[in-house]
């Protein structure tokens, strides 16, 4: 069933629903983890076709970006649960997932007629790191 949350009956907000529906439509499994350590990171496991999302993440406003990021890993078939490794390949994988996340979040905004005065406002809205400013700027004018 689409956009189902079995723990508290409602999803955090419409962008989360949009992203989970995107995952469902693309046959990406997901589990929303509740009542867990707030610093436990979410992750993607392409081998299991599953993303696990910590809905108790200590920065609640990061959750849409986190979901979009993990979907990005799935679309690129990149596992992302090796947080202790900072190899160039790992860093490239994380960057690709962030760019995919930006695409998903921009898609949500476009589909819902949500406009931003600047790319900085978009970055701030979704807690996207400032280093992606030029990426967002180029995608917003495309």
PDB file of N, CA and C in Angstrom, residues 68-131:
ATOM      1  N   UNK A  68      15.308  10.978   0.129  1.00  0.00           N
ATOM      2  CA  UNK A  68      15.674  11.188  -1.274  1.00  0.00           C
ATOM      3  C   UNK A  68      17.095  10.687  -1.545  1.00  0.00           C
ATOM      4  N   UNK A  69      18.000  10.922  -0.611  1.00  0.00           N
ATOM      5  CA  UNK A  69      19.389  10.471  -0.736  1.00  0.00           C
ATOM      6  C   UNK A  69      19.454   8.943  -0.820  1.00  0.00           C
ATOM      7  N   UNK A  70      18.739   8.267   0.062  1.00  0.00           N
ATOM      8  CA  UNK A  70      18.763   6.799   0.058  1.00  0.00           C
ATOM      9  C   UNK A  70      18.123   6.243  -1.212  1.00  0.00           C
ATOM     10  N   UNK A  71      17.064   6.884  -1.694  1.00  0.00           N
ATOM     11  CA  UNK A  71      16.481   6.486  -2.983  1.00  0.00           C
ATOM     12  C   UNK A  71      17.532   6.660  -4.079  1.00  0.00           C
ATOM     13  N   UNK A  72      18.298   7.742  -4.006  1.00  0.00           N
ATOM     14  CA  UNK A  72      19.371   7.964  -4.971  1.00  0.00           C
ATOM     15  C   UNK A  72      20.364   6.819  -4.998  1.00  0.00           C
ATOM     16  N   UNK A  73      20.740   6.322  -3.829  1.00  0.00           N
ATOM     17  CA  UNK A  73      21.633   5.158  -3.778  1.00  0.00           C
ATOM     18  C   UNK A  73      20.998   3.960  -4.476  1.00  0.00           C
ATOM     19  N   UNK A  74      19.719   3.759  -4.250  1.00  0.00           N
ATOM     20  CA  UNK A  74      19.038   2.616  -4.867  1.00  0.00           C
ATOM     21  C   UNK A  74      18.998   2.763  -6.387  1.00  0.00           C
ATOM     22  N   UNK A  75      18.701   3.953  -6.867  1.00  0.00           N
ATOM     23  CA  UNK A  75      18.637   4.178  -8.315  1.00  0.00           C
ATOM     24  C   UNK A  75      20.000   3.963  -8.968  1.00  0.00           C
ATOM     25  N   UNK A  76      21.064   4.257  -8.215  1.00  0.00           N
ATOM     26  CA  UNK A  76      22.425   4.066  -8.725  1.00  0.00           C
ATOM     27  C   UNK A  76      23.009   2.706  -8.354  1.00  0.00           C
ATOM     28  N   UNK A  77      22.234   1.894  -7.637  1.00  0.00           N
ATOM     29  CA  UNK A  77      22.667   0.567  -7.191  1.00  0.00           C
ATOM     30  C   UNK A  77      23.932   0.652  -6.334  1.00  0.00           C
ATOM     31  N   UNK A  78      23.969   1.669  -5.463  1.00  0.00           N
ATOM     32  CA  UNK A  78      25.102   1.885  -4.564  1.00  0.00           C
ATOM     33  C   UNK A  78      24.685   1.620  -3.127  1.00  0.00           C
ATOM     34  N   UNK A  79      25.369   0.714  -2.473  1.00  0.00           N
ATOM     35  CA  UNK A  79      25.150   0.530  -1.040  1.00  0.00           C
ATOM     36  C   UNK A  79      25.774   1.716  -0.316  1.00  0.00           C
ATOM     37  N   UNK A  80      25.185   2.110   0.807  1.00  0.00           N
ATOM     38  CA  UNK A  80      25.707   3.312   1.480  1.00  0.00           C
ATOM     39  C   UNK A  80      25.817   3.112   2.975  1.00  0.00           C
ATOM     40  N   UNK A  81      26.037   1.914   3.409  1.00  0.00           N
ATOM     41  CA  UNK A  81      26.065   1.684   4.846  1.00  0.00           C
ATOM     42  C   UNK A  81      27.478   1.580   5.399  1.00  0.00           C
ATOM     43  N   UNK A  82      28.463   1.972   4.633  1.00  0.00           N
ATOM     44  CA  UNK A  82      29.845   1.929   5.102  1.00  0.00           C
ATOM     45  C   UNK A  82      30.303   3.331   5.479  1.00  0.00           C
ATOM     46  N   UNK A  83      29.662   3.903   6.482  1.00  0.00           N
ATOM     47  CA  UNK A  83      29.919   5.295   6.847  1.00  0.00           C
ATOM     48  C   UNK A  83      31.315   5.535   7.392  1.00  0.00           C
ATOM     49  N   UNK A  84      31.995   4.490   7.841  1.00  0.00           N
ATOM     50  CA  UNK A  84      33.324   4.681   8.402  1.00  0.00           C
ATOM     51  C   UNK A  84      34.403   4.761   7.328  1.00  0.00           C
ATOM     52  N   UNK A  85      34.034   4.489   6.096  1.00  0.00           N
ATOM     53  CA  UNK A  85      35.010   4.519   5.017  1.00  0.00           C
ATOM     54  C   UNK A  85      34.849   5.804   4.217  1.00  0.00           C
ATOM     55  N   UNK A  86      35.937   6.480   3.977  1.00  0.00           N
ATOM     56  CA  UNK A  86      35.899   7.718   3.200  1.00  0.00           C
ATOM     57  C   UNK A  86      36.770   7.570   1.962  1.00  0.00           C
ATOM     58  N   UNK A  87      36.610   6.487   1.269  1.00  0.00           N
ATOM     59  CA  UNK A  87      37.373   6.263   0.052  1.00  0.00           C
ATOM     60  C   UNK A  87      36.841   7.171  -1.050  1.00  0.00           C
ATOM     61  N   UNK A  88      37.640   7.421  -2.071  1.00  0.00           N
ATOM     62  CA  UNK A  88      37.129   8.214  -3.195  1.00  0.00           C
ATOM     63  C   UNK A  88      35.860   7.615  -3.803  1.00  0.00           C
ATOM     64  N   UNK A  89      35.795   6.297  -3.905  1.00  0.00           N
ATOM     65  CA  UNK A  89      34.589   5.658  -4.456  1.00  0.00           C
ATOM     66  C   UNK A  89      33.383   5.928  -3.569  1.00  0.00           C
ATOM     67  N   UNK A  90      33.582   5.855  -2.264  1.00  0.00           N
ATOM     68  CA  UNK A  90      32.494   6.128  -1.322  1.00  0.00           C
ATOM     69  C   UNK A  90      32.041   7.578  -1.440  1.00  0.00           C
ATOM     70  N   UNK A  91      32.989   8.484  -1.550  1.00  0.00           N
ATOM     71  CA  UNK A  91      32.647   9.900  -1.653  1.00  0.00           C
ATOM     72  C   UNK A  91      31.900  10.180  -2.957  1.00  0.00           C
ATOM     73  N   UNK A  92      32.294   9.522  -4.052  1.00  0.00           N
ATOM     74  CA  UNK A  92      31.581   9.679  -5.324  1.00  0.00           C
ATOM     75  C   UNK A  92      30.160   9.151  -5.209  1.00  0.00           C
ATOM     76  N   UNK A  93      30.016   8.014  -4.549  1.00  0.00           N
ATOM     77  CA  UNK A  93      28.693   7.416  -4.355  1.00  0.00           C
ATOM     78  C   UNK A  93      27.794   8.351  -3.551  1.00  0.00           C
ATOM     79  N   UNK A  94      28.329   8.942  -2.499  1.00  0.00           N
ATOM     80  CA  UNK A  94      27.548   9.863  -1.672  1.00  0.00           C
ATOM     81  C   UNK A  94      27.166  11.113  -2.465  1.00  0.00           C
ATOM     82  N   UNK A  95      28.092  11.616  -3.272  1.00  0.00           N
ATOM     83  CA  UNK A  95      27.806  12.787  -4.094  1.00  0.00           C
ATOM     84  C   UNK A  95      26.707  12.476  -5.111  1.00  0.00           C
ATOM     85  N   UNK A  96      26.808  11.329  -5.781  1.00  0.00           N
ATOM     86  CA  UNK A  96      25.771  10.939  -6.750  1.00  0.00           C
ATOM     87  C   UNK A  96      24.413  10.835  -6.079  1.00  0.00           C
ATOM     88  N   UNK A  97      24.376  10.258  -4.883  1.00  0.00           N
ATOM     89  CA  UNK A  97      23.106  10.126  -4.161  1.00  0.00           C
ATOM     90  C   UNK A  97      22.545  11.499  -3.804  1.00  0.00           C
ATOM     91  N   UNK A  98      23.402  12.432  -3.451  1.00  0.00           N
ATOM     92  CA  UNK A  98      22.931  13.789  -3.142  1.00  0.00           C
ATOM     93  C   UNK A  98      22.388  14.492  -4.381  1.00  0.00           C
ATOM     94  N   UNK A  99      23.036  14.312  -5.517  1.00  0.00           N
ATOM     95  CA  UNK A  99      22.542  14.923  -6.755  1.00  0.00           C
ATOM     96  C   UNK A  99      21.197  14.305  -7.133  1.00  0.00           C
ATOM     97  N   UNK A 100      21.064  12.993  -6.983  1.00  0.00           N
ATOM     98  CA  UNK A 100      19.766  12.338  -7.226  1.00  0.00           C
ATOM     99  C   UNK A 100      18.710  12.889  -6.269  1.00  0.00           C
ATOM    100  N   UNK A 101      19.099  13.084  -5.015  1.00  0.00           N
ATOM    101  CA  UNK A 101      18.164  13.627  -4.022  1.00  0.00           C
ATOM    102  C   UNK A 101      17.695  15.017  -4.433  1.00  0.00           C
ATOM    103  N   UNK A 102      18.607  15.826  -4.906  1.00  0.00           N
ATOM    104  CA  UNK A 102      18.246  17.167  -5.380  1.00  0.00           C
ATOM    105  C   UNK A 102      17.247  17.065  -6.522  1.00  0.00           C
ATOM    106  N   UNK A 103      17.498  16.158  -7.463  1.00  0.00           N
ATOM    107  CA  UNK A 103      16.562  15.964  -8.579  1.00  0.00           C
ATOM    108  C   UNK A 103      15.174  15.578  -8.073  1.00  0.00           C
ATOM    109  N   UNK A 104      15.119  14.668  -7.116  1.00  0.00           N
ATOM    110  CA  UNK A 104      13.825  14.230  -6.572  1.00  0.00           C
ATOM    111  C   UNK A 104      13.104  15.372  -5.867  1.00  0.00           C
ATOM    112  N   UNK A 105      13.833  16.142  -5.079  1.00  0.00           N
ATOM    113  CA  UNK A 105      13.208  17.243  -4.345  1.00  0.00           C
ATOM    114  C   UNK A 105      12.769  18.365  -5.287  1.00  0.00           C
ATOM    115  N   UNK A 106      13.571  18.638  -6.305  1.00  0.00           N
ATOM    116  CA  UNK A 106      13.144  19.617  -7.315  1.00  0.00           C
ATOM    117  C   UNK A 106      11.916  19.109  -8.064  1.00  0.00           C
ATOM    118  N   UNK A 107      11.880  17.806  -8.344  1.00  0.00           N
ATOM    119  CA  UNK A 107      10.713  17.220  -8.997  1.00  0.00           C
ATOM    120  C   UNK A 107       9.459  17.390  -8.164  1.00  0.00           C
ATOM    121  N   UNK A 108       9.588  17.159  -6.867  1.00  0.00           N
ATOM    122  CA  UNK A 108       8.452  17.372  -5.962  1.00  0.00           C
ATOM    123  C   UNK A 108       7.975  18.823  -6.041  1.00  0.00           C
ATOM    124  N   UNK A 109       8.911  19.747  -5.979  1.00  0.00           N
ATOM    125  CA  UNK A 109       8.549  21.169  -6.009  1.00  0.00           C
ATOM    126  C   UNK A 109       7.881  21.541  -7.328  1.00  0.00           C
ATOM    127  N   UNK A 110       8.422  21.056  -8.424  1.00  0.00           N
ATOM    128  CA  UNK A 110       7.831  21.367  -9.735  1.00  0.00           C
ATOM    129  C   UNK A 110       6.423  20.793  -9.852  1.00  0.00           C
ATOM    130  N   UNK A 111       6.251  19.547  -9.437  1.00  0.00           N
ATOM    131  CA  UNK A 111       4.936  18.904  -9.530  1.00  0.00           C
ATOM    132  C   UNK A 111       3.897  19.573  -8.642  1.00  0.00           C
ATOM    133  N   UNK A 112       4.343  20.260  -7.616  1.00  0.00           N
ATOM    134  CA  UNK A 112       3.426  20.899  -6.674  1.00  0.00           C
ATOM    135  C   UNK A 112       3.451  22.423  -6.770  1.00  0.00           C
ATOM    136  N   UNK A 113       4.004  22.934  -7.864  1.00  0.00           N
ATOM    137  CA  UNK A 113       4.065  24.382  -8.111  1.00  0.00           C
ATOM    138  C   UNK A 113       4.668  25.155  -6.943  1.00  0.00           C
ATOM    139  N   UNK A 114       5.706  24.599  -6.368  1.00  0.00           N
ATOM    140  CA  UNK A 114       6.428  25.264  -5.281  1.00  0.00           C
ATOM    141  C   UNK A 114       7.655  25.920  -5.891  1.00  0.00           C
ATOM    142  N   UNK A 115       7.742  27.222  -5.747  1.00  0.00           N
ATOM    143  CA  UNK A 115       8.855  27.973  -6.319  1.00  0.00           C
ATOM    144  C   UNK A 115       9.681  28.615  -5.215  1.00  0.00           C
ATOM    145  N   UNK A 116      10.942  28.813  -5.514  1.00  0.00           N
ATOM    146  CA  UNK A 116      11.864  29.450  -4.581  1.00  0.00           C
ATOM    147  C   UNK A 116      12.469  30.668  -5.249  1.00  0.00           C
ATOM    148  N   UNK A 117      12.696  31.712  -4.465  1.00  0.00           N
ATOM    149  CA  UNK A 117      13.291  32.937  -4.990  1.00  0.00           C
ATOM    150  C   UNK A 117      14.749  32.746  -5.383  1.00  0.00           C
ATOM    151  N   UNK A 118      15.391  31.760  -4.775  1.00  0.00           N
ATOM    152  CA  UNK A 118      16.808  31.532  -5.053  1.00  0.00           C
ATOM    153  C   UNK A 118      17.154  30.076  -4.786  1.00  0.00           C
ATOM    154  N   UNK A 119      18.297  29.673  -5.309  1.00  0.00           N
ATOM    155  CA  UNK A 119      18.746  28.309  -5.033  1.00  0.00           C
ATOM    156  C   UNK A 119      19.107  28.161  -3.554  1.00  0.00           C
ATOM    157  N   UNK A 120      19.546  29.234  -2.923  1.00  0.00           N
ATOM    158  CA  UNK A 120      19.869  29.186  -1.492  1.00  0.00           C
ATOM    159  C   UNK A 120      18.614  28.883  -0.677  1.00  0.00           C
ATOM    160  N   UNK A 121      17.500  29.478  -1.043  1.00  0.00           N
ATOM    161  CA  UNK A 121      16.243  29.209  -0.334  1.00  0.00           C
ATOM    162  C   UNK A 121      15.866  27.738  -0.457  1.00  0.00           C
ATOM    163  N   UNK A 122      16.073  27.158  -1.637  1.00  0.00           N
ATOM    164  CA  UNK A 122      15.807  25.728  -1.835  1.00  0.00           C
ATOM    165  C   UNK A 122      16.735  24.890  -0.958  1.00  0.00           C
ATOM    166  N   UNK A 123      18.025  25.217  -0.986  1.00  0.00           N
ATOM    167  CA  UNK A 123      18.992  24.494  -0.157  1.00  0.00           C
ATOM    168  C   UNK A 123      18.590  24.545   1.313  1.00  0.00           C
ATOM    169  N   UNK A 124      18.210  25.720   1.781  1.00  0.00           N
ATOM    170  CA  UNK A 124      17.835  25.879   3.185  1.00  0.00           C
ATOM    171  C   UNK A 124      16.556  25.116   3.513  1.00  0.00           C
ATOM    172  N   UNK A 125      15.593  25.150   2.613  1.00  0.00           N
ATOM    173  CA  UNK A 125      14.323  24.469   2.856  1.00  0.00           C
ATOM    174  C   UNK A 125      14.528  22.981   3.123  1.00  0.00           C
ATOM    175  N   UNK A 126      15.453  22.369   2.374  1.00  0.00           N
ATOM    176  CA  UNK A 126      15.652  20.926   2.480  1.00  0.00           C
ATOM    177  C   UNK A 126      16.951  20.550   3.186  1.00  0.00           C
ATOM    178  N   UNK A 127      17.598  21.524   3.830  1.00  0.00           N
ATOM    179  CA  UNK A 127      18.839  21.275   4.576  1.00  0.00           C
ATOM    180  C   UNK A 127      19.909  20.606   3.720  1.00  0.00           C
ATOM    181  N   UNK A 128      20.015  21.052   2.483  1.00  0.00           N
ATOM    182  CA  UNK A 128      21.018  20.533   1.562  1.00  0.00           C
ATOM    183  C   UNK A 128      22.309  21.318   1.791  1.00  0.00           C
ATOM    184  N   UNK A 129      23.451  20.637   1.872  1.00  0.00           N
ATOM    185  CA  UNK A 129      24.716  21.344   2.095  1.00  0.00           C
ATOM    186  C   UNK A 129      24.975  22.417   1.033  1.00  0.00           C
ATOM    187  N   UNK A 130      25.530  23.523   1.470  1.00  0.00           N
ATOM    188  CA  UNK A 130      25.789  24.673   0.607  1.00  0.00           C
ATOM    189  C   UNK A 130      26.706  24.333  -0.566  1.00  0.00           C
ATOM    190  N   UNK A 131      27.537  23.311  -0.416  1.00  0.00           N
ATOM    191  CA  UNK A 131      28.449  22.954  -1.510  1.00  0.00           C
ATOM    192  C   UNK A 131      27.700  22.520  -2.771  1.00  0.00           C
TER     193      UNK A 131
END
